[in-house]
Coordinates of C-alpha atoms in Angstrom, one line a residue:
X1 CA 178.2 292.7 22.6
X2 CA 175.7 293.4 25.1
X3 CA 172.1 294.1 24.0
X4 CA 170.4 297.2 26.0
X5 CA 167.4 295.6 27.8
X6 CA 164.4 297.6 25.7
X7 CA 165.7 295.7 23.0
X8 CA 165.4 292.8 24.4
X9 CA 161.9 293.1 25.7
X10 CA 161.2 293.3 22.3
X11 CA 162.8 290.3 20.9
X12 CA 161.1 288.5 23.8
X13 CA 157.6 290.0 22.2
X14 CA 158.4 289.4 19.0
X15 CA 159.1 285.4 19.6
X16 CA 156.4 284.8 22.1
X17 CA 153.0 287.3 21.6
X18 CA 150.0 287.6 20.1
X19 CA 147.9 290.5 18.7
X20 CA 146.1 290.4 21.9
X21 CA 149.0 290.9 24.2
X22 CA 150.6 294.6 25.0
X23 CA 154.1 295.2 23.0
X24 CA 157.4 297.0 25.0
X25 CA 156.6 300.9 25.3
X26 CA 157.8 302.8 22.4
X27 CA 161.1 304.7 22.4
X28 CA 159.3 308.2 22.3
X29 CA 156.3 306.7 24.1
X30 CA 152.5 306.0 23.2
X31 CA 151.7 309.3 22.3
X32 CA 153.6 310.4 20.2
X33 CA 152.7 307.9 18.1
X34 CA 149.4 308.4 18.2
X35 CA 149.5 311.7 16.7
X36 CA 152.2 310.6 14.4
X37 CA 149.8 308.4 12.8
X38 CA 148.2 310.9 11.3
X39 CA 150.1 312.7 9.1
X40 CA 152.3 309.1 8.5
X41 CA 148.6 307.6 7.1
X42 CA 147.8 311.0 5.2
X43 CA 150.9 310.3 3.3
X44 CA 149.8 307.0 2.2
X45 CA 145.8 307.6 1.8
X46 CA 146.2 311.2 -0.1
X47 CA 147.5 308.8 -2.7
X48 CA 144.7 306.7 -3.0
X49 CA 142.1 310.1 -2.5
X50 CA 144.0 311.9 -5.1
X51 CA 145.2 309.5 -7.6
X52 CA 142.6 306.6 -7.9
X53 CA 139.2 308.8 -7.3
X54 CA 139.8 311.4 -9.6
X55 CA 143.4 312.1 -11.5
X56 CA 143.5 308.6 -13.1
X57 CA 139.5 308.0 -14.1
X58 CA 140.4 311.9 -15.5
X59 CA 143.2 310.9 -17.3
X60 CA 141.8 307.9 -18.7
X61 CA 139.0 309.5 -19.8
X62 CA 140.9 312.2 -21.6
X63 CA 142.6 309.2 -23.4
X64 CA 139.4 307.6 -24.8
X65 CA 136.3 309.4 -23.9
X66 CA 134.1 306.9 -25.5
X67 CA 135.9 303.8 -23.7
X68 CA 136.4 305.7 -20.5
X69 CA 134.6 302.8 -18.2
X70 CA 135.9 299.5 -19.7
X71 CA 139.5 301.3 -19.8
X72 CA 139.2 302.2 -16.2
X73 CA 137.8 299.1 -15.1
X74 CA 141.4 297.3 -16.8
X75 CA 143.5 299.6 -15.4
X76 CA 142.5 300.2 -11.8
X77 CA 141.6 296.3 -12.0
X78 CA 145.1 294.9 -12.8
X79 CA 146.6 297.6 -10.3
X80 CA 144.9 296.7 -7.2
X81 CA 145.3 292.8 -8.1
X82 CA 149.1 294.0 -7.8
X83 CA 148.5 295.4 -4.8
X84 CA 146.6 292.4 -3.3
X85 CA 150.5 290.6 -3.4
X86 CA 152.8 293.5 -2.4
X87 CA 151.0 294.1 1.2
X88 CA 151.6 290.3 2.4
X89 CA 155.0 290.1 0.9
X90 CA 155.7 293.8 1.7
X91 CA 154.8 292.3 5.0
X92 CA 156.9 288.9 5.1
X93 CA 159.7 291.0 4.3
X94 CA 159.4 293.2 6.9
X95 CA 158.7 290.8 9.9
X96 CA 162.3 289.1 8.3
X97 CA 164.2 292.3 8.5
X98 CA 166.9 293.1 10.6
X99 CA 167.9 296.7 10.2
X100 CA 169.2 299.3 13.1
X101 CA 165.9 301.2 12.2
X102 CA 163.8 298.2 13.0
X103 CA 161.7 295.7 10.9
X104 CA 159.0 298.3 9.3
X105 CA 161.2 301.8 8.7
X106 CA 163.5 300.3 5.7
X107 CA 160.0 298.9 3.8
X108 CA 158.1 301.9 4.4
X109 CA 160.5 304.5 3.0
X110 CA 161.4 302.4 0.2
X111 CA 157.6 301.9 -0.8
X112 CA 157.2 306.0 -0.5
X113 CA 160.2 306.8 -2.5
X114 CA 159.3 303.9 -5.2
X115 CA 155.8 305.0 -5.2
X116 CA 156.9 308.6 -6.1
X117 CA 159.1 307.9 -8.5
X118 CA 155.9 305.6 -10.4
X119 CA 154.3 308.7 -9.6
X120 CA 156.5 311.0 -11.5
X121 CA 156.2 308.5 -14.4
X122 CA 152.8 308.3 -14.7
X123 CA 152.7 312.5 -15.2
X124 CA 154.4 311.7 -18.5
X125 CA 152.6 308.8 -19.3
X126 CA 150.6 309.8 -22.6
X127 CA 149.5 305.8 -23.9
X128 CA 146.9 303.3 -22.1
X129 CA 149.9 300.9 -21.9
X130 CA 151.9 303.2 -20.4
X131 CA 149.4 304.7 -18.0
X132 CA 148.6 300.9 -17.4
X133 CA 152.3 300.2 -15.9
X134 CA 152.8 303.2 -14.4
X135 CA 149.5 302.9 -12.4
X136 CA 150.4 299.8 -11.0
X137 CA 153.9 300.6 -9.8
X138 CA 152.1 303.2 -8.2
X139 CA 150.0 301.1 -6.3
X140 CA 152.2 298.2 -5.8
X141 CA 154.5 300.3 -4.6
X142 CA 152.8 302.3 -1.8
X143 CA 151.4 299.1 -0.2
X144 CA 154.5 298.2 0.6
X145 CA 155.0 300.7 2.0
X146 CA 151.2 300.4 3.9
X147 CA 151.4 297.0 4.7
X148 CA 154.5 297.4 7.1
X149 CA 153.1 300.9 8.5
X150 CA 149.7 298.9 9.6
X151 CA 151.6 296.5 11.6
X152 CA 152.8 299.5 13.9
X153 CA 149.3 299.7 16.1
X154 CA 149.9 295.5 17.3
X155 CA 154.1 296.5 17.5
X156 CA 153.9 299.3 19.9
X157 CA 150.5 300.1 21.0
X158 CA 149.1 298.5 24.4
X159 CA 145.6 296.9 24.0
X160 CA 143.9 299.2 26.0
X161 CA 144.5 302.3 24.1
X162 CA 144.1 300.8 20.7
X163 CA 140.6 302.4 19.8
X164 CA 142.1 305.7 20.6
X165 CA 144.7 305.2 18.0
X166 CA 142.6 303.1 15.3
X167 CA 140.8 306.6 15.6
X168 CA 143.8 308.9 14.7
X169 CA 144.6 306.3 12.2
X170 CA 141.4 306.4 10.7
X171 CA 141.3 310.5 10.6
X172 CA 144.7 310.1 8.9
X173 CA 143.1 307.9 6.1
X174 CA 139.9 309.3 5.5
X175 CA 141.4 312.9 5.9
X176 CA 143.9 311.4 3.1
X177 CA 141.2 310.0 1.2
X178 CA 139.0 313.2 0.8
X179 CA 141.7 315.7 1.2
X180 CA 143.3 314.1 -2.2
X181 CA 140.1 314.3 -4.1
X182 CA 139.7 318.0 -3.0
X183 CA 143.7 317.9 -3.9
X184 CA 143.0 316.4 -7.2
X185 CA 140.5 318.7 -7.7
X186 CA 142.4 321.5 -8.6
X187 CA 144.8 319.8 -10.8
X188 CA 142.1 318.1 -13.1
X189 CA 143.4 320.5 -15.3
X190 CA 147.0 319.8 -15.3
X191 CA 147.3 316.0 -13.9
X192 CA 150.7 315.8 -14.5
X193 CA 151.7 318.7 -12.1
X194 CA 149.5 316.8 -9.4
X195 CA 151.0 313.9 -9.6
X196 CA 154.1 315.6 -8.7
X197 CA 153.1 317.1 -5.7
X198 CA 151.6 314.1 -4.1
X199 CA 155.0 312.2 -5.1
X200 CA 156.6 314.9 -2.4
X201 CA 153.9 315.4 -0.3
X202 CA 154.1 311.1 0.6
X203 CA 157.8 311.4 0.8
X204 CA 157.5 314.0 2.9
X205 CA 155.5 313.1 5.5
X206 CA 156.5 309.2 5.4
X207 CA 160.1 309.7 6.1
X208 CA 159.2 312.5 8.7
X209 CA 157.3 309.7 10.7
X210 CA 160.4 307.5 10.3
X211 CA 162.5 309.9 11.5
X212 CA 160.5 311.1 14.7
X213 CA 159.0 307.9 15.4
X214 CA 162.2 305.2 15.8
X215 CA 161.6 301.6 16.3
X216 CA 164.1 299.7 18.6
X217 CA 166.8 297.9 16.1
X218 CA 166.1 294.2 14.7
X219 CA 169.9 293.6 14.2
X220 CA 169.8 290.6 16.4
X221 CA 166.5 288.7 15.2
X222 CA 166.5 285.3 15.2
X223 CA 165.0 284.5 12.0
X224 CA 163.8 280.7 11.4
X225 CA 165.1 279.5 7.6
X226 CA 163.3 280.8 4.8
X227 CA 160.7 277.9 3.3
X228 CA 159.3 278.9 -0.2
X229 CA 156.4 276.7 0.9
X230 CA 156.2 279.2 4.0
X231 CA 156.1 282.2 1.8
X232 CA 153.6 280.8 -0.2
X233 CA 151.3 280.4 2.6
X234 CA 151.9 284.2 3.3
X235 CA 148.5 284.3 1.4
X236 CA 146.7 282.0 3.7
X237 CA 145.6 281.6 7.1
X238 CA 143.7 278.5 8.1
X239 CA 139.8 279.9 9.0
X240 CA 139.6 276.5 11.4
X241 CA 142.5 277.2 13.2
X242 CA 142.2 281.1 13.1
X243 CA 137.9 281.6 12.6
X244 CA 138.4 285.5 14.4
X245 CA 140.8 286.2 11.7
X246 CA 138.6 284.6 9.1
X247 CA 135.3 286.5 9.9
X248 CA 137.2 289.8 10.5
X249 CA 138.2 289.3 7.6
X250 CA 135.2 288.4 5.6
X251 CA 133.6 291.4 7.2
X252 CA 136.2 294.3 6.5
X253 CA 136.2 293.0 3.0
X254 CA 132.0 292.7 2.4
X255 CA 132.2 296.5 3.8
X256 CA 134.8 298.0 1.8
X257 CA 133.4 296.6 -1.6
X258 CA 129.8 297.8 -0.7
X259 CA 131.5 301.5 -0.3
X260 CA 134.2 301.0 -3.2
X261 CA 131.5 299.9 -5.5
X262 CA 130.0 303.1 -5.7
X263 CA 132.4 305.7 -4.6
X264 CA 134.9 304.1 -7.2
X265 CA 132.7 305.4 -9.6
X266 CA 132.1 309.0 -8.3
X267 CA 133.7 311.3 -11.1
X268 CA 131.6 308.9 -13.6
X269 CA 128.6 309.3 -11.8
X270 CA 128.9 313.1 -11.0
X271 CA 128.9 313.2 -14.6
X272 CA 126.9 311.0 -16.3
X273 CA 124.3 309.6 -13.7
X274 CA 123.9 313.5 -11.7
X275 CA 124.3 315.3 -14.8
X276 CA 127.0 317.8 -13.2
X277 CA 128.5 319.8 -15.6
X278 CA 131.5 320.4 -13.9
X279 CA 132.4 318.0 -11.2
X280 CA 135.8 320.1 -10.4
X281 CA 134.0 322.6 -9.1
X282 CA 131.5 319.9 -6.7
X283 CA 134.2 317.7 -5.7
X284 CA 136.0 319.4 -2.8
X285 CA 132.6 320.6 -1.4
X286 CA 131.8 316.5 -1.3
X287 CA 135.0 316.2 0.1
X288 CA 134.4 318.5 2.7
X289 CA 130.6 317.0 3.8
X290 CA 132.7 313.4 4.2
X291 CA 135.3 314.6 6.2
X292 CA 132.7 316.3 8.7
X293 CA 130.7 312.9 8.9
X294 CA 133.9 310.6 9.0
X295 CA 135.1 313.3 12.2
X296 CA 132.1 313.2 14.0
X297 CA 131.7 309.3 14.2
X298 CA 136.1 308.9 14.4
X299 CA 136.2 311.0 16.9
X300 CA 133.2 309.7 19.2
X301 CA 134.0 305.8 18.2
X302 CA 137.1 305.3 19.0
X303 CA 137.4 306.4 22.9
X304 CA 134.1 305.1 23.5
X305 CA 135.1 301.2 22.0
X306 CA 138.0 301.7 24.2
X307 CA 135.9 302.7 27.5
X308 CA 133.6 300.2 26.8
X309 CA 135.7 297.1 25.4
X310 CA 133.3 296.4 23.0
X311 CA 134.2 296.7 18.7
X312 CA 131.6 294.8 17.5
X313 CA 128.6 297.2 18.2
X314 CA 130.6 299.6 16.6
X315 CA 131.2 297.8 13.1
X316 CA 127.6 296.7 12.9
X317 CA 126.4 300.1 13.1
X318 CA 128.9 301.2 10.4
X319 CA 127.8 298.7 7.6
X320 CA 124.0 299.8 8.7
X321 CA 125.1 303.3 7.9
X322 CA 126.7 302.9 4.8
X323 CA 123.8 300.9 3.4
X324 CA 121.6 303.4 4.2
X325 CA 123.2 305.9 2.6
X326 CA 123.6 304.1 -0.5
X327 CA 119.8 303.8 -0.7
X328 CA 119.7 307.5 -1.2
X329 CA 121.1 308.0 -4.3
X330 CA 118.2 305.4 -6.2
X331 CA 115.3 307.8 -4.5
X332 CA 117.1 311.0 -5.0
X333 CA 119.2 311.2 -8.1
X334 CA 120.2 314.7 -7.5
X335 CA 122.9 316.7 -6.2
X336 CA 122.0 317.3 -3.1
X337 CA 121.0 313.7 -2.4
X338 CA 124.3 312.7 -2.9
X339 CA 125.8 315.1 -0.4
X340 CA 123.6 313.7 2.0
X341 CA 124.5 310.0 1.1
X342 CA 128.2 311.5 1.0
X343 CA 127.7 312.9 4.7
X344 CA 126.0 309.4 6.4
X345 CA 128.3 307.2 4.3
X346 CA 131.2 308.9 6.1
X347 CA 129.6 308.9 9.0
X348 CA 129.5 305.2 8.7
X349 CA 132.9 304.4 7.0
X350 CA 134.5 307.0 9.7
X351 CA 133.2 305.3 12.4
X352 CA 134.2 301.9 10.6
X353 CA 137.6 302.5 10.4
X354 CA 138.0 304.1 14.0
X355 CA 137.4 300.5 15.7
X356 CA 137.8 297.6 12.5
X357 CA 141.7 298.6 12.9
X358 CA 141.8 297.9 16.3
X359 CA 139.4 295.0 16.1
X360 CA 141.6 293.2 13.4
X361 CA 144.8 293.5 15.7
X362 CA 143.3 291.7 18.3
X363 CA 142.7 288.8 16.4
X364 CA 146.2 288.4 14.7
X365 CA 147.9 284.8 15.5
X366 CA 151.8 285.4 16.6
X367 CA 154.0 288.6 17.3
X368 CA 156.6 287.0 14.3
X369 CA 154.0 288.0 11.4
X370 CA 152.1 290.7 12.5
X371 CA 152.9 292.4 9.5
X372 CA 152.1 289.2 7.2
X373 CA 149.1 288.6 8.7
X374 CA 148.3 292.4 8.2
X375 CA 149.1 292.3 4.9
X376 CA 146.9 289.9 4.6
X377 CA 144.4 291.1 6.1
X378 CA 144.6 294.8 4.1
X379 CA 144.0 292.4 1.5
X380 CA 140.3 292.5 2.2
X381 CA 140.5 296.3 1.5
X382 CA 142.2 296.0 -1.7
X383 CA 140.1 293.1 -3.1
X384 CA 137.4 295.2 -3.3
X385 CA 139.3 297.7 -5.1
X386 CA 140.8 295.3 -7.5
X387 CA 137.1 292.9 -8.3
X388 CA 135.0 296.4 -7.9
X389 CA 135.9 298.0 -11.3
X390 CA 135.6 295.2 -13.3
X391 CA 132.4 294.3 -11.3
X392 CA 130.6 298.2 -11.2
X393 CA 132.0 297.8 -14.9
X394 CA 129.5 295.4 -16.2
X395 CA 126.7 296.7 -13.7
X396 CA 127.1 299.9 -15.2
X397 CA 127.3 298.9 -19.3
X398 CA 124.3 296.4 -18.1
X399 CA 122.3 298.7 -16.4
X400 CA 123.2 302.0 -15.8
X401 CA 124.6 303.4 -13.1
X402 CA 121.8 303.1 -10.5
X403 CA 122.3 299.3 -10.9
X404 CA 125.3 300.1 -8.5
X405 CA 123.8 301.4 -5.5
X406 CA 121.5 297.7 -4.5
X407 CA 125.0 296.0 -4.8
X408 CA 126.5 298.0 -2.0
X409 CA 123.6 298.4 0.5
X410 CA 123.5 294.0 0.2
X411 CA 127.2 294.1 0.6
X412 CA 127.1 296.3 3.8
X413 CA 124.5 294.7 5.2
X414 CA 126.6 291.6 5.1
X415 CA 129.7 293.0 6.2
X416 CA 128.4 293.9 9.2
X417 CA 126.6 289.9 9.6
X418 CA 130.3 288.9 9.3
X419 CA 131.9 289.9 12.5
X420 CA 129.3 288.6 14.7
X421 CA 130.5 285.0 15.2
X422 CA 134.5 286.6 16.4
X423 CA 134.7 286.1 20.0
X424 CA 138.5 287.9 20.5
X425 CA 136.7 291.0 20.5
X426 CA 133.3 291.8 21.8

């Protein structure tokens, strides 16, 4: 059988690149892509908006008012320590599969269906045990479907252009971030029913990006033998051999436990630290002020790290934002200090996630794991979300909830200390 030369090209790529080094041209082209991106992220990140900001703190809380922190803590806790494993072996997998559809379309579909179906269940779920298992299907499920779906910007998308998509990426996530809570919003009174829709709503939009979006076939990959002691080291990457991967690593996750840390905690600390009364009724206006900050700063960072060649700038002011809108709410415990901190914050984090994407893709060792080394780096965004309940947790029995926002402004600061010493990028 003859194999069409597109294919080809990309089993040449795939056995001899880097993340630094431009991939075969998509079959619909670049731009396409880049617009898919959007919607294909919003499928994944309205999950994490919708479900882990607001519908399950809510539902735990309507379990056991009175143990609503520690519970949440456990749950969200042994969920996202799930999801630390699914994205690297979601990711293994993935680089390993030969499919006519490619090596990421088979994972991400069957994350997205999975993850709906956890979904469903948890809208039944009426016990913390339950609610327990069902929340962390959910989550385990839809990064594996995420940890495939991030290794598409160092598969198809030249080097050059790669701000400009880390920038529709990043409008996809944080649209799917605070578009969910806004989502969520209206079903705080019927949780079960919102779970639902954001079941379709991800199935939806995933397979739709599958669908218009094909990847050349993997049918003929040459795989090397499968070593357990390989897969085991799935969940490492040497910092002497690799240091760019290690700081970029070290930074993304410093930056996304100083935000997690506190915004984690929002519904909690509408309530209870703010003294909102009815947080349904605040939470899609919040939603609304971050979206117009994360906008601004996507919009405007993206182009501009690809005009100039430079990502670093770019990630240093981010942590620098973020910290200084977590000073806000310890001067000015009111609601309209915390739209403000909401606004800068996504300012910061927008403008974050518009160049760190295209920052860590640059840095990623071989063209045979992109999606491994992806999945290991996502891990440094859910770490935070796995250690930051159980961490905010104690801060908050110890010492209230203004005892988070000192532990986010130091972990900002740091974040953006981290990616100074990577020399990939500048």
């Amino acid at each position: 059988m003859t194999i069409p030369s597109e294919e080809l090209a990309e089993l040449a790529f795939i056995e001899e690149a880097a993340g630094n080094e431009d991939p075969p041209t998509p079959i619909k082209g670049v731009r396409r892509l880049l617009w898919w991106m959007i919607p294909a992220n919003l499928g994944i990140f309205i999950i994490w908006g919708a479900f882990l900001q607001v519908l399950l703190p809510a539902q735990v809380a309507g379990l056991d008012p009175a143990h609503k922190v520690a519970n949440f803590a456990i749950v969200s806790t042994v969920g996202a320590i799930f999801a630390l494993f699914a994205q690297p072996i979601a990711g293994q997998l993935s680089d390993r599969m030969r499919s006519r559809l490619g090596r990421r379309a088979p994972w991400i579909l069957i994350g997205s269906l999975v993850g709906a179906l956890s979904l469903v269940g948890l809208a039944f779920a009426n016990s913390f045990v339950s609610i327990l298992i069902a929340a962390t299907l959910v989550q385990t499920a839809f990064n594996f479907a995420q940890g495939p779906l991030s290794a598409i910007m160092p598969d198809r998308v030249p080097v050059k252009r790669r701000g400009s998509f880390a920038a529709l990426t990043g409008i996809g996530v944080m649209v799917g971030v605070l578009g969910g809570q806004i989502l969520a919003s209206i079903f705080l009174g019927s949780i079960g029913a919102g779970y639902i829709v954001l079941a379709v709503l991800s199935v939806v939009l995933l397979s739709l990006f599958v669908v218009f979006n094909p990847d050349y076939s993997s049918k003929e990959l040459v795989l090397e033998p499968f070593k357990f002691v390989d897969f085991l080291k799935t969940f490492w990457v040497n910092p002497v051999k690799h240091p760019d991967f290690f700081w970029a690593f070290t930074g993304r996750t410093l930056l996304y436990a100083g935000y997690f840390t506190v915004t984690g905690y929002q519904l909690f600390i509408l309530t209870d630290y703010l003294g909102i009364k009815n947080p349904a009724s605040v939470i899609p206006l919040l939603g609304i002020v971050s979206l117009a900050g994360i906008l601004i700063s996507t919009i405007i960072s993206g182009p501009l790290s690809d005009r100039f060649g430079r990502r670093k700038p770019f990630i240093f002011a981010s942590s620098v934002f973020v910290a200084i809108a977590l000073l806000i709410p310890m001067l000015v415990p009111t609601l309209p200090g915390w739209m403000l901190m909401t606004f800068i914050s996504g300012f910061g984090f927008g403008m974050f996630q518009a160049v760190d994407t295209a920052l860590m893709s640059q840095v990623l060792p071989s063209a045979k794991s992109f999606a491994k080394d992806l999945g290991v780096v996502n891990i440094a965004a859910t770490l935070p979300q796995a250690l930051a309940p159980a961490i905010a947790g104690a801060v908050v029995l110890g010492f209230g909830y203004i005892g988070l926002f000192p532990i986010g402004i130091v972990l900002s600061i740091l974040g953006a200390f981290a990616v100074v010493p990577i020399k990939a990028s500048r």
